[in-house]
PDB file of C-alpha atoms and ligand atoms in Angstrom:
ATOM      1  CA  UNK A  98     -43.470  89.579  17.666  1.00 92.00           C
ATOM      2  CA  UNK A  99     -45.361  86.394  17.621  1.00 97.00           C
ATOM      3  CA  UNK A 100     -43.624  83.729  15.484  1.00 97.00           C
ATOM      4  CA  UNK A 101     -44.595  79.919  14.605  1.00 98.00           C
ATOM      5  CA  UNK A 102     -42.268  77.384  14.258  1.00 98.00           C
ATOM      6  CA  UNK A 103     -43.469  74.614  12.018  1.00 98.00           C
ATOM      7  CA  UNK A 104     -41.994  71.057  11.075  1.00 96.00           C
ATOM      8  CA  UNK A 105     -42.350  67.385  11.487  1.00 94.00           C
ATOM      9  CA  UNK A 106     -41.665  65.452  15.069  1.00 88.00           C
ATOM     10  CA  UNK A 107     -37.611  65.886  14.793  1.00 85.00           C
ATOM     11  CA  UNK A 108     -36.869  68.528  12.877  1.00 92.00           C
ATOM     12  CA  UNK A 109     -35.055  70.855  15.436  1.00 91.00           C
ATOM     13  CA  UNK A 110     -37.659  73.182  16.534  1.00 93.00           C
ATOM     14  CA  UNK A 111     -37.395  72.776  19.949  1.00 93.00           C
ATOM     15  CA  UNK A 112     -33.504  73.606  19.961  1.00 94.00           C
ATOM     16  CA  UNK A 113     -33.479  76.346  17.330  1.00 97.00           C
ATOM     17  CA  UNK A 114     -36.907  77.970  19.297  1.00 96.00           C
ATOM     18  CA  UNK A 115     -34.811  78.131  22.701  1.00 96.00           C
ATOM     19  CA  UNK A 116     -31.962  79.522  21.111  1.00 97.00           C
ATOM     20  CA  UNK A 117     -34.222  82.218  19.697  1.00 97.00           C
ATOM     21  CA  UNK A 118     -36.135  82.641  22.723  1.00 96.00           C
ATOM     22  CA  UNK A 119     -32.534  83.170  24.704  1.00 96.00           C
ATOM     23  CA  UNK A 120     -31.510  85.388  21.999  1.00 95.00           C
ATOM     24  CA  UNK A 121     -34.777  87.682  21.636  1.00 94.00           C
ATOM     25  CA  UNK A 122     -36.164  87.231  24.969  1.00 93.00           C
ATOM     26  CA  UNK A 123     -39.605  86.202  23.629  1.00 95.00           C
ATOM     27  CA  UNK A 124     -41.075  83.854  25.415  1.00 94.00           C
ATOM     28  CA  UNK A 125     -41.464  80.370  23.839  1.00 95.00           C
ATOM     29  CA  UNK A 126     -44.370  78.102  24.366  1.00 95.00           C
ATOM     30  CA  UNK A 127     -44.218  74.250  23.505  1.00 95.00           C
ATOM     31  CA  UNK A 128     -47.810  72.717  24.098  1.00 96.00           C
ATOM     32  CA  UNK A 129     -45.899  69.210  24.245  1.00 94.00           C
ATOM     33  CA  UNK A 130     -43.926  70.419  27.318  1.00 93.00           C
ATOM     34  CA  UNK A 131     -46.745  71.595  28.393  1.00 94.00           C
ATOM     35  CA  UNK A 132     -48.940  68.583  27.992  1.00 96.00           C
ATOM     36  CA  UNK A 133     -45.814  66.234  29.482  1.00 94.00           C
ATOM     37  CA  UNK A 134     -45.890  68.497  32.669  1.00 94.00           C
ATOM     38  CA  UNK A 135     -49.764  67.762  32.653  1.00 95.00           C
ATOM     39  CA  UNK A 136     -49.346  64.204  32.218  1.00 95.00           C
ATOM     40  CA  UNK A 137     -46.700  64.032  34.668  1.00 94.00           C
ATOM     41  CA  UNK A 138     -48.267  65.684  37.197  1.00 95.00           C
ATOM     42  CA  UNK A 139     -51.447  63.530  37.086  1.00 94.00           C
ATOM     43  CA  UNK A 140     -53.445  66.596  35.733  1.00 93.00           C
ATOM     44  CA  UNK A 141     -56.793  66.246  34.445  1.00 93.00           C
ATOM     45  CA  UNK A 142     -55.011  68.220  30.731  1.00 93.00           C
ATOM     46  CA  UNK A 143     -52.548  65.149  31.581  1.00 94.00           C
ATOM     47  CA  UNK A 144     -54.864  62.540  31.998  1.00 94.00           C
ATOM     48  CA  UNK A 145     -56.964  63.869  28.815  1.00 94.00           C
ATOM     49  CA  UNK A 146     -54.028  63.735  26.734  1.00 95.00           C
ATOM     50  CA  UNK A 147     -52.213  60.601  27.697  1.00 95.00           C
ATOM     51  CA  UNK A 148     -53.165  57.648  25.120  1.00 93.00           C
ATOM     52  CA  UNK A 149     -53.272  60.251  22.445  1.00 94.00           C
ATOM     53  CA  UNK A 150     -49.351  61.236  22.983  1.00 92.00           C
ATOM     54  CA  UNK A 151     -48.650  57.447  23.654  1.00 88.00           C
ATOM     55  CA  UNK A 152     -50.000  56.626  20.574  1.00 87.00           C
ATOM     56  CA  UNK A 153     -48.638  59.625  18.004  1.00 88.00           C
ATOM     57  CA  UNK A 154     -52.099  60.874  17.516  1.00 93.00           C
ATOM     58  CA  UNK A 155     -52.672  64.676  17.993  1.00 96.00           C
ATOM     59  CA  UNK A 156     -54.414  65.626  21.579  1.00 97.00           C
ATOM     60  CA  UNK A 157     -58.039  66.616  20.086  1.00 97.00           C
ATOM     61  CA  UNK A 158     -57.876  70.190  18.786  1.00 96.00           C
ATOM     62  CA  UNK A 159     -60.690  71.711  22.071  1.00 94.00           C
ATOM     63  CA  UNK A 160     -58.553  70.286  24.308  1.00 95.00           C
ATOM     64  CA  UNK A 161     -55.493  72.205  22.797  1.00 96.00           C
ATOM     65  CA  UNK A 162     -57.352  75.258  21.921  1.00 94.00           C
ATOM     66  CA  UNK A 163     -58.548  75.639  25.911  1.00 93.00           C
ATOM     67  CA  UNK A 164     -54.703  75.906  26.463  1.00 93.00           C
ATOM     68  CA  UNK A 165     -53.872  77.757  23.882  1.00 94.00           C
ATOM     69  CA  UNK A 166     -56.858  80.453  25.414  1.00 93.00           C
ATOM     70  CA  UNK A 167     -54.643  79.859  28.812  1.00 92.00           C
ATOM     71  CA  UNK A 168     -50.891  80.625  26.893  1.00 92.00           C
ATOM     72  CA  UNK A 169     -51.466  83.536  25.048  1.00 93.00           C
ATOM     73  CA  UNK A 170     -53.845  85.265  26.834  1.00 89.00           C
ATOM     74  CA  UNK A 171     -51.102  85.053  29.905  1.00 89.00           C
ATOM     75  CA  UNK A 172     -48.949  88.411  31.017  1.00 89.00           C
ATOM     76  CA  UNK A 173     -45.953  86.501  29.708  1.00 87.00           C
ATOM     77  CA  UNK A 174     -47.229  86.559  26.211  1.00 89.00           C
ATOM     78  CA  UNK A 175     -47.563  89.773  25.750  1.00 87.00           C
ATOM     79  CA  UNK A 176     -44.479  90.725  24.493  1.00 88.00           C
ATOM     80  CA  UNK A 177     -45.075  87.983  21.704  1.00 94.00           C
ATOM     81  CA  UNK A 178     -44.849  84.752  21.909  1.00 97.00           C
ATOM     82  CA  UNK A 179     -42.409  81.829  19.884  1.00 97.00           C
ATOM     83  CA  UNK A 180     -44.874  79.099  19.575  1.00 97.00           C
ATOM     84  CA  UNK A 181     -43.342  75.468  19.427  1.00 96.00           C
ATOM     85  CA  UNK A 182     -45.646  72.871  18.390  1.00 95.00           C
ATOM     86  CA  UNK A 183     -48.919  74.384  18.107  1.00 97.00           C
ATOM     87  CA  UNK A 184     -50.918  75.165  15.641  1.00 98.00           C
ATOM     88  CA  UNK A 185     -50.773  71.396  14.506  1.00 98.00           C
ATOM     89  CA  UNK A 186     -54.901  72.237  12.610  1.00 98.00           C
ATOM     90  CA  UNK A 187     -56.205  74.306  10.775  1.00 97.00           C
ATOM     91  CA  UNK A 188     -58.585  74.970  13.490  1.00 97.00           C
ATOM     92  CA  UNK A 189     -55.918  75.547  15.983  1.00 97.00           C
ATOM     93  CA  UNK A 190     -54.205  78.310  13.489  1.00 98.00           C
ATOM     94  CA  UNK A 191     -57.751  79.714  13.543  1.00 97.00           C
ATOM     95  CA  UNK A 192     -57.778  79.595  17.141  1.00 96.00           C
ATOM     96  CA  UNK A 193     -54.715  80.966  17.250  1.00 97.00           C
ATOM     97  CA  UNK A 194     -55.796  84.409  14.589  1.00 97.00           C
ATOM     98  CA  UNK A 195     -58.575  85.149  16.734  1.00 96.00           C
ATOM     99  CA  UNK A 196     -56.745  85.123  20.201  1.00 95.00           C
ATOM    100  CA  UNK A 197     -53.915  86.908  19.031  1.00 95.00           C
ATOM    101  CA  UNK A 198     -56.325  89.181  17.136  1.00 94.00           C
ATOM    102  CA  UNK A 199     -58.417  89.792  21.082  1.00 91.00           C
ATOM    103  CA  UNK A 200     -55.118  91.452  21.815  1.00 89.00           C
ATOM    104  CA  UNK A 201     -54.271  93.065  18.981  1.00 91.00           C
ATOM    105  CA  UNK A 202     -51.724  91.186  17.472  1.00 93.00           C
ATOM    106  CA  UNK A 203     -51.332  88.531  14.420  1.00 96.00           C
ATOM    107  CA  UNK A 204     -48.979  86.067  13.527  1.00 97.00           C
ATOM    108  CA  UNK A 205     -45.642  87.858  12.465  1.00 97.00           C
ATOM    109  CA  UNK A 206     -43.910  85.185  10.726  1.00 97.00           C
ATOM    110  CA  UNK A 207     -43.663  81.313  10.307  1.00 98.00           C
ATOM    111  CA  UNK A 208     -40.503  79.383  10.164  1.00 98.00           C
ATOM    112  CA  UNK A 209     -40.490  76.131   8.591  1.00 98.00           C
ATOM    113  CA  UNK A 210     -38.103  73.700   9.175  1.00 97.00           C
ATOM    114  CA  UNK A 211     -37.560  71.168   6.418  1.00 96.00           C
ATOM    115  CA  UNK A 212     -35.691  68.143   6.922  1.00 94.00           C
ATOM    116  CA  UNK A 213     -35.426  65.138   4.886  1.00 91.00           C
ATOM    117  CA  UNK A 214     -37.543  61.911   5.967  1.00 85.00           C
ATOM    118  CA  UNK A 215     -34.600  60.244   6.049  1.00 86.00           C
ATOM    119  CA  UNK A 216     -33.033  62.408   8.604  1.00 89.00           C
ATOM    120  CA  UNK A 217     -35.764  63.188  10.524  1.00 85.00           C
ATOM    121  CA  UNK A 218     -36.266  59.382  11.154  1.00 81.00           C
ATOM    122  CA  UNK A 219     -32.603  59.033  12.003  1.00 84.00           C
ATOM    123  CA  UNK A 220     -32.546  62.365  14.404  1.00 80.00           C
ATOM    124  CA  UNK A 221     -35.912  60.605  16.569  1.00 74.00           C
ATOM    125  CA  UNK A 222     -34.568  57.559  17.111  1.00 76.00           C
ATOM    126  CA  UNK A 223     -31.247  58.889  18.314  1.00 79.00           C
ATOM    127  CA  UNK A 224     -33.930  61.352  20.851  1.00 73.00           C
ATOM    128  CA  UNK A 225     -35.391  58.003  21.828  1.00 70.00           C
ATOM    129  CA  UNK A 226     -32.339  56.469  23.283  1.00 72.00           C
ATOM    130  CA  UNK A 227     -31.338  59.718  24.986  1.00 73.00           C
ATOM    131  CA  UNK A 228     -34.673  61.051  26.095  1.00 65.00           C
ATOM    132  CA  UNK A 229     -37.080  57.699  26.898  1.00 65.00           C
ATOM    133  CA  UNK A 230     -40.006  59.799  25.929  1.00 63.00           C
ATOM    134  CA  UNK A 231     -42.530  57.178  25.515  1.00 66.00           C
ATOM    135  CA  UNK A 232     -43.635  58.370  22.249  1.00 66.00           C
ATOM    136  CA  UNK A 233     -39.956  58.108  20.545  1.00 67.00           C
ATOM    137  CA  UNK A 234     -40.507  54.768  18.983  1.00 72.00           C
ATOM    138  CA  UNK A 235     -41.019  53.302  15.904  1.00 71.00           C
ATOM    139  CA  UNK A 236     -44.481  52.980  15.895  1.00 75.00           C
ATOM    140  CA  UNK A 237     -45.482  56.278  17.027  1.00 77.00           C
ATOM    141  CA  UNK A 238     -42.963  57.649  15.075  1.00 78.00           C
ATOM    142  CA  UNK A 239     -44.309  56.671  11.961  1.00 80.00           C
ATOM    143  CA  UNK A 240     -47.611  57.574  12.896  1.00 86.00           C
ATOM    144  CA  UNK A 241     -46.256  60.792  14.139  1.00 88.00           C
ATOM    145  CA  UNK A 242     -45.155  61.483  10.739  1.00 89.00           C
ATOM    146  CA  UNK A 243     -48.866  60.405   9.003  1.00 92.00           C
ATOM    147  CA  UNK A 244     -50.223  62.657  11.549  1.00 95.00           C
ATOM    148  CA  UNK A 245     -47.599  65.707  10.885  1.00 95.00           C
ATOM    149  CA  UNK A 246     -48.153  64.867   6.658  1.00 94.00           C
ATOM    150  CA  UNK A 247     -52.240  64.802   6.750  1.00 97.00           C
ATOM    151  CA  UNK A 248     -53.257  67.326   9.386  1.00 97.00           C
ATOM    152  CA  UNK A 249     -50.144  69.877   9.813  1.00 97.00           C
ATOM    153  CA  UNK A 250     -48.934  69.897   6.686  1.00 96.00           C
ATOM    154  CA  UNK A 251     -51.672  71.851   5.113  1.00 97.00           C
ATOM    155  CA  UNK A 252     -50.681  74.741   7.786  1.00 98.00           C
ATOM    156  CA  UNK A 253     -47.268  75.710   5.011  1.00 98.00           C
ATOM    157  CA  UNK A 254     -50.119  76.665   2.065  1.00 97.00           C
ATOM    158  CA  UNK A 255     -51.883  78.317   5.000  1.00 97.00           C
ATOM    159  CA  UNK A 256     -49.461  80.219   5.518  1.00 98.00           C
ATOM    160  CA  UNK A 257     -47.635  81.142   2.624  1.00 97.00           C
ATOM    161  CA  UNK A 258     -50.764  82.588   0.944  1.00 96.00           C
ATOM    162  CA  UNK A 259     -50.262  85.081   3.501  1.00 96.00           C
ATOM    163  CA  UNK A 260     -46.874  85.831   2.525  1.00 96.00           C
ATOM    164  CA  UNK A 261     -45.589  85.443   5.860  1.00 97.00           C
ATOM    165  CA  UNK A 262     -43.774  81.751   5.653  1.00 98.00           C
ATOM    166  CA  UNK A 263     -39.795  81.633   5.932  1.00 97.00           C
ATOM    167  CA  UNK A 264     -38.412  77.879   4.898  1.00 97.00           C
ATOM    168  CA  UNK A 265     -35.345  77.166   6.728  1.00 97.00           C
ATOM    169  CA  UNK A 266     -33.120  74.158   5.342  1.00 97.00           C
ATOM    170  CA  UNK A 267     -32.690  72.755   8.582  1.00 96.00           C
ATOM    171  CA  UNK A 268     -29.903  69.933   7.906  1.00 96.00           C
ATOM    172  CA  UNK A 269     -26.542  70.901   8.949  1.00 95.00           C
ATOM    173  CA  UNK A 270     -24.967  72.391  12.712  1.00 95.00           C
ATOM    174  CA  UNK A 271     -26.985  73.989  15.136  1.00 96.00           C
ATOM    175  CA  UNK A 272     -25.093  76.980  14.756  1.00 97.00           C
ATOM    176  CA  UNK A 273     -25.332  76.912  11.543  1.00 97.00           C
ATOM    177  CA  UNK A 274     -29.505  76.823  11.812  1.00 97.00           C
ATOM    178  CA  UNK A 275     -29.759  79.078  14.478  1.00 97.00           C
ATOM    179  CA  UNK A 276     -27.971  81.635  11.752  1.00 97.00           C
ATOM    180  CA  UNK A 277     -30.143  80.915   8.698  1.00 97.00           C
ATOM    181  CA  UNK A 278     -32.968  81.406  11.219  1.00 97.00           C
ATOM    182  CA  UNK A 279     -31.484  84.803  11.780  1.00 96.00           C
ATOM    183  CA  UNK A 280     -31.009  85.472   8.295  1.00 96.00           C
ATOM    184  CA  UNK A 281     -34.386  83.972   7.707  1.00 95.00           C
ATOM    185  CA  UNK A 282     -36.092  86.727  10.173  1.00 93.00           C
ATOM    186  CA  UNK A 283     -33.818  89.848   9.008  1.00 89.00           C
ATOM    187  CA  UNK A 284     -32.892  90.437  12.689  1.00 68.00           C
TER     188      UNK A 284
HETATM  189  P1  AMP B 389     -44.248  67.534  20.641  1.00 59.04           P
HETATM  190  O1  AMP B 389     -43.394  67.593  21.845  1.00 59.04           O
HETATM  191  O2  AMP B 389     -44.582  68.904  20.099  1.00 59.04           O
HETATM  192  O3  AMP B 389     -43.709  66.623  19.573  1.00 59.04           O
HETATM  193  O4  AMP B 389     -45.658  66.932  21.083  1.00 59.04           O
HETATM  194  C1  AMP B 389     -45.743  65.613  21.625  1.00 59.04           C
HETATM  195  C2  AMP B 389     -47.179  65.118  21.517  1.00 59.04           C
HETATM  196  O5  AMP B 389     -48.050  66.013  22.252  1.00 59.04           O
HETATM  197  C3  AMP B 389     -47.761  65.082  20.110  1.00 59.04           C
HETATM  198  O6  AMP B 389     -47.431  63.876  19.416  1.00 59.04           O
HETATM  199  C4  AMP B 389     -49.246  65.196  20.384  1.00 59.04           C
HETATM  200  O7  AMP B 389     -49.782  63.983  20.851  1.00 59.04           O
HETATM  201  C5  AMP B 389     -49.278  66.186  21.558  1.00 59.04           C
HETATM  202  N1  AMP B 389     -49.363  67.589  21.099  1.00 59.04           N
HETATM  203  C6  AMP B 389     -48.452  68.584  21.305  1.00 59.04           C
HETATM  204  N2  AMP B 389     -48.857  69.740  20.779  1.00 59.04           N
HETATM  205  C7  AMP B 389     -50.066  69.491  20.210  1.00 59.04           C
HETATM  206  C8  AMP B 389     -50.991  70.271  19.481  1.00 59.04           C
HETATM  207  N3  AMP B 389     -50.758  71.572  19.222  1.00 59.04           N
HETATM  208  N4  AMP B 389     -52.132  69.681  19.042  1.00 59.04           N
HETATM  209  C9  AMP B 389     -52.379  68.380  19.301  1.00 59.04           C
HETATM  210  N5  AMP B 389     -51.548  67.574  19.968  1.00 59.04           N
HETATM  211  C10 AMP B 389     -50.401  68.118  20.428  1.00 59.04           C
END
């Protein structure tokens, strides 16, 4: 089973995917963990990505796409894969078809998460103060958003013309997400 969960920066995904991963036991892959190990290791991925993530911009899609070659085409993926955060392009979800095509698999589903503006802006800022991430404030929030509207956005028509796109309303408990997720994916 290899699942996509989509949304803006603060709508949940990350909780709801490692409840699902715990639940399933598919494996879930978040290319901004990822990317935040690289930077904080001082990796050359890191050192690539850096001033994009700083800034709210999206890490240039061959960058992500060499990773994404690296994640999927690992033993752990094989099973399927939850993936958290990527594909943010349309290239990347192209990227994504023809790796997961090499093995023999496709994308099984999509969940999107949709969240108010409102909230989402009130659910970052709240991240900011717990977290520090460096990229949880205002600025790069907004831009995060502009970047999520223009070049992600266009990933829900993508994927709905296939008939494979689940919309979640994701205001509300997490237990109360985690079961319209489960609701959402019939199992
Ligand atoms: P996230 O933790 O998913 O919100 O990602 C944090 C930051 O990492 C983003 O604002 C981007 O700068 C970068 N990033 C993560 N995933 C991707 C991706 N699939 N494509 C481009 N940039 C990404």
């Amino acid at each position: 089973m290899n699942l996509i969960l989509l949304g803006a920066p603060g709508c949940g995904k990350g909780t709801q995917g490692e409840l699902l991963a715990a639940r399933t036991g598919i494996v879930r892959v978040s290319t901004g963990d990822l990317l935040r190990d690289a930077v904080g290791k001082g990796a050359p991925l890191g050192q690539r990505a850096k001033s994009y993530m700083d800034q709210g911009l999206l890490v240039p899609d061959d960058v992500i796409i060499g990773l994404l070659r690296e994640v999927l085409g690992s033993p752990a993926a094989a099973r399927g894969v939850i993936m958290d955060g990527f594909p943010r392009t349309i290239a990347q979800a192209e990227a994504v078809d023809a790796l997961l095509t090499e093995r023999g698999g496709a994308v099984d589903a999509v969940l999107l998460f949709d969240v108010p503006d409102d909230e989402l802006r009130r659910r970052i800022l709240v991240r900011a103060s717990q977290m520090g991430r460096t990229d949880d404030n205002v600025e790069a929030l907004q831009q995060r958003l502009t970047v999520y509207r223009e070049q992600t956005q266009p990933l829900v028509d993508f994927y709905r013309g296939r008939g494979i796109l689940v919309t979640i309303h994701a205001v509300g408990s997490i237990p109360e997400i985690a079961e319209r997720v489960r609701t959402g994916l019939g199992a």
